[in-house]
Coordinates of C-alpha atoms in Angstrom, one line a residue:
M134 CA 124.3 -28.6 122.0
S135 CA 120.7 -29.2 123.0
R136 CA 120.2 -29.3 126.7
L137 CA 117.4 -31.9 126.3
G138 CA 119.3 -33.9 123.7
K139 CA 122.2 -34.5 126.2
L140 CA 119.8 -36.3 128.6
P141 CA 119.5 -40.1 128.1
V142 CA 116.0 -41.6 127.6
M143 CA 115.3 -44.0 130.5
I144 CA 113.7 -47.3 129.5
P145 CA 111.1 -48.6 132.0
S146 CA 110.7 -52.2 132.7
G147 CA 108.5 -54.0 130.1
V148 CA 109.7 -51.8 127.3
K149 CA 112.1 -53.1 124.6
V150 CA 114.1 -50.8 122.4
E151 CA 116.3 -52.0 119.5
M152 CA 118.0 -50.5 116.6
K153 CA 117.8 -52.1 113.2
G154 CA 119.9 -50.2 110.7
A155 CA 118.6 -46.7 110.7
E156 CA 115.3 -47.6 112.3
I157 CA 114.5 -47.7 116.0
H158 CA 111.8 -50.1 117.2
V159 CA 110.1 -49.6 120.6
S160 CA 107.7 -52.2 121.9
G161 CA 105.8 -52.4 125.2
P162 CA 102.5 -53.4 126.8
K163 CA 100.4 -50.8 124.9
G164 CA 101.8 -51.7 121.4
D165 CA 104.8 -51.0 119.3
I166 CA 106.1 -48.2 117.2
S167 CA 109.1 -47.5 114.9
W168 CA 110.8 -44.5 113.5
S169 CA 113.5 -43.8 110.9
V170 CA 116.4 -42.0 112.6
H171 CA 117.7 -38.9 110.8
P172 CA 121.2 -39.6 109.4
S173 CA 122.6 -36.5 111.1
V174 CA 122.2 -38.0 114.6
S175 CA 123.5 -41.3 116.1
V176 CA 121.4 -43.4 118.6
E177 CA 123.0 -45.8 121.0
V178 CA 120.9 -48.3 123.0
G179 CA 122.6 -49.2 126.3
D180 CA 121.7 -50.7 129.7
G181 CA 118.2 -49.3 130.5
Q182 CA 118.8 -46.1 128.5
V183 CA 119.0 -44.6 125.0
G184 CA 121.5 -41.9 124.1
V185 CA 121.3 -39.5 121.2
D186 CA 124.3 -37.6 119.9
A187 CA 124.8 -35.2 117.0
R188 CA 127.2 -36.6 114.4
N189 CA 128.8 -33.2 113.7
S190 CA 128.3 -29.5 114.4
E191 CA 126.3 -28.7 111.2
K192 CA 123.0 -26.8 111.7
I193 CA 120.8 -29.7 110.8
S194 CA 122.6 -32.0 113.2
L195 CA 122.2 -29.6 116.1
A196 CA 118.6 -29.1 115.3
M197 CA 117.8 -32.8 115.0
H198 CA 119.7 -33.7 118.2
G199 CA 117.1 -32.6 120.7
T200 CA 114.2 -33.4 118.3
A201 CA 115.4 -37.0 117.9
R202 CA 115.8 -37.5 121.6
Q203 CA 112.3 -36.2 122.3
L204 CA 110.7 -38.3 119.6
I205 CA 112.3 -41.4 121.1
N206 CA 111.2 -40.3 124.6
N207 CA 107.6 -40.0 123.3
M208 CA 107.8 -43.4 121.7
V209 CA 108.9 -44.9 125.1
I210 CA 106.1 -43.1 126.9
G211 CA 103.5 -44.1 124.3
V212 CA 104.2 -47.8 124.5
S213 CA 104.3 -47.8 128.3
D214 CA 101.5 -45.4 129.3
G215 CA 99.9 -44.3 126.0
F216 CA 98.6 -40.8 125.0
K217 CA 95.1 -39.5 125.4
K218 CA 93.2 -36.5 124.2
T219 CA 89.6 -35.7 125.3
L220 CA 87.3 -33.5 123.3
D221 CA 84.0 -32.0 124.6
I222 CA 81.1 -31.3 122.3
V223 CA 79.0 -28.3 123.4
G224 CA 75.7 -27.4 121.8
V225 CA 72.1 -28.3 121.9
G226 CA 71.6 -31.5 119.8
Y227 CA 75.3 -32.0 119.2
N228 CA 76.6 -35.5 119.8
A229 CA 79.1 -38.2 118.8
K230 CA 78.9 -42.0 118.5
I231 CA 81.0 -44.8 117.2
Q232 CA 79.6 -46.9 114.3
G233 CA 81.9 -49.7 113.3
K234 CA 85.2 -48.1 112.4
D235 CA 83.8 -44.6 112.0
L236 CA 83.2 -41.7 114.3
V237 CA 79.9 -40.1 113.5
L238 CA 79.3 -36.5 114.6
Q239 CA 76.0 -34.6 114.7
I240 CA 77.1 -31.1 115.1
G241 CA 74.5 -28.7 113.6
F242 CA 75.0 -29.5 110.0
C243 CA 72.1 -30.9 107.9
H244 CA 74.0 -34.1 107.5
P245 CA 76.1 -36.3 109.9
V246 CA 79.9 -35.9 109.6
V247 CA 81.5 -39.4 109.3
L248 CA 85.3 -39.7 110.1
P249 CA 87.1 -43.0 109.6
I250 CA 89.2 -43.9 112.7
P251 CA 92.9 -44.3 111.8
Q252 CA 94.6 -47.5 112.4
G253 CA 96.5 -47.5 115.7
L254 CA 93.9 -45.3 117.6
T255 CA 91.1 -46.3 119.9
I256 CA 88.2 -44.0 120.3
E257 CA 85.6 -44.1 123.0
C258 CA 82.4 -42.0 123.6
P259 CA 81.6 -42.6 127.3
V260 CA 78.8 -40.0 127.0
Q261 CA 77.4 -38.5 123.8
T262 CA 79.1 -35.2 124.3
R263 CA 82.7 -36.5 124.9
V264 CA 85.2 -38.2 122.6
V265 CA 88.3 -39.8 124.1
I266 CA 91.1 -40.6 121.7
N267 CA 93.8 -43.1 122.8
G268 CA 97.0 -44.3 121.1
V269 CA 100.7 -45.0 121.3
D270 CA 101.7 -42.4 118.7
K271 CA 101.6 -38.8 120.2
Q272 CA 101.5 -37.2 116.7
L273 CA 98.7 -39.4 115.4
V274 CA 96.6 -38.8 118.5
G275 CA 97.1 -35.1 118.4
Q276 CA 96.5 -34.8 114.7
F277 CA 93.2 -36.8 114.8
A278 CA 92.0 -34.7 117.7
A279 CA 92.9 -31.5 115.8
N280 CA 91.1 -32.8 112.7
V281 CA 87.9 -33.5 114.7
R282 CA 88.0 -30.1 116.4
R283 CA 88.6 -28.3 113.0
I284 CA 85.1 -29.5 111.8
R285 CA 83.3 -27.2 114.3
P286 CA 85.7 -25.1 116.4
P287 CA 84.1 -23.3 119.4
E288 CA 82.6 -20.0 118.4
P289 CA 83.0 -17.0 120.7
Y290 CA 79.4 -15.8 121.1
K291 CA 77.6 -18.9 122.5
G292 CA 80.6 -21.2 122.9
K293 CA 79.1 -24.0 120.8
G294 CA 81.4 -26.4 119.0
I295 CA 84.1 -29.0 119.7
R296 CA 86.8 -28.1 122.2
Y297 CA 89.6 -29.8 124.1
E298 CA 88.8 -31.0 127.6
K299 CA 90.1 -28.0 129.6
E300 CA 90.2 -25.4 126.8
V301 CA 89.0 -22.0 127.8
V302 CA 86.9 -20.3 125.1
R303 CA 87.0 -16.5 125.3
R304 CA 83.5 -15.3 125.0
K305 CA 82.5 -12.1 123.3
Q306 CA 79.6 -9.8 124.1
A307 CA 76.9 -9.8 121.5
K308 CA 75.8 -6.5 119.9
S309 CA 73.3 -4.6 122.0
F310 CA 70.6 -2.5 120.5
G311 CA 69.4 0.2 122.7
A312 CA 68.6 3.9 123.4

């Protein structure tokens, strides 16, 4: 039995959770999201809480028990508070801007890198060297942030590139020629 899976998911005020067949729909002030529940777990929506239980003691049921509970918890947190990732762009002449429905990055290539913004995400550039990604789906926010970072990850000698807000880049010493 999963220790996290046994805990009920508390539903805050302003959030509505309902089951429609094998789909769970969560709606709140930030938006709404749905997920198809795995057939090896059962979900019960009660008074102010959601309970998840494994249907049997098979390996997949036990594995999906805690996973399903945490996914539902992330859905509730997403529609009530939302998720946010911040990326910092480090380098001389490196910058980012929003043009229509695209994120345009100037990061040391001979051409600008244009990324279409996925539906369900809002992206802000408060300053040219910072990108803030907001959304209700934790997986979508994290995946888009990882895709942006993958274009120019921070390099270890000068530290230039795209990094997460509080990411620590281990710096290497350059080769020294002497004596």
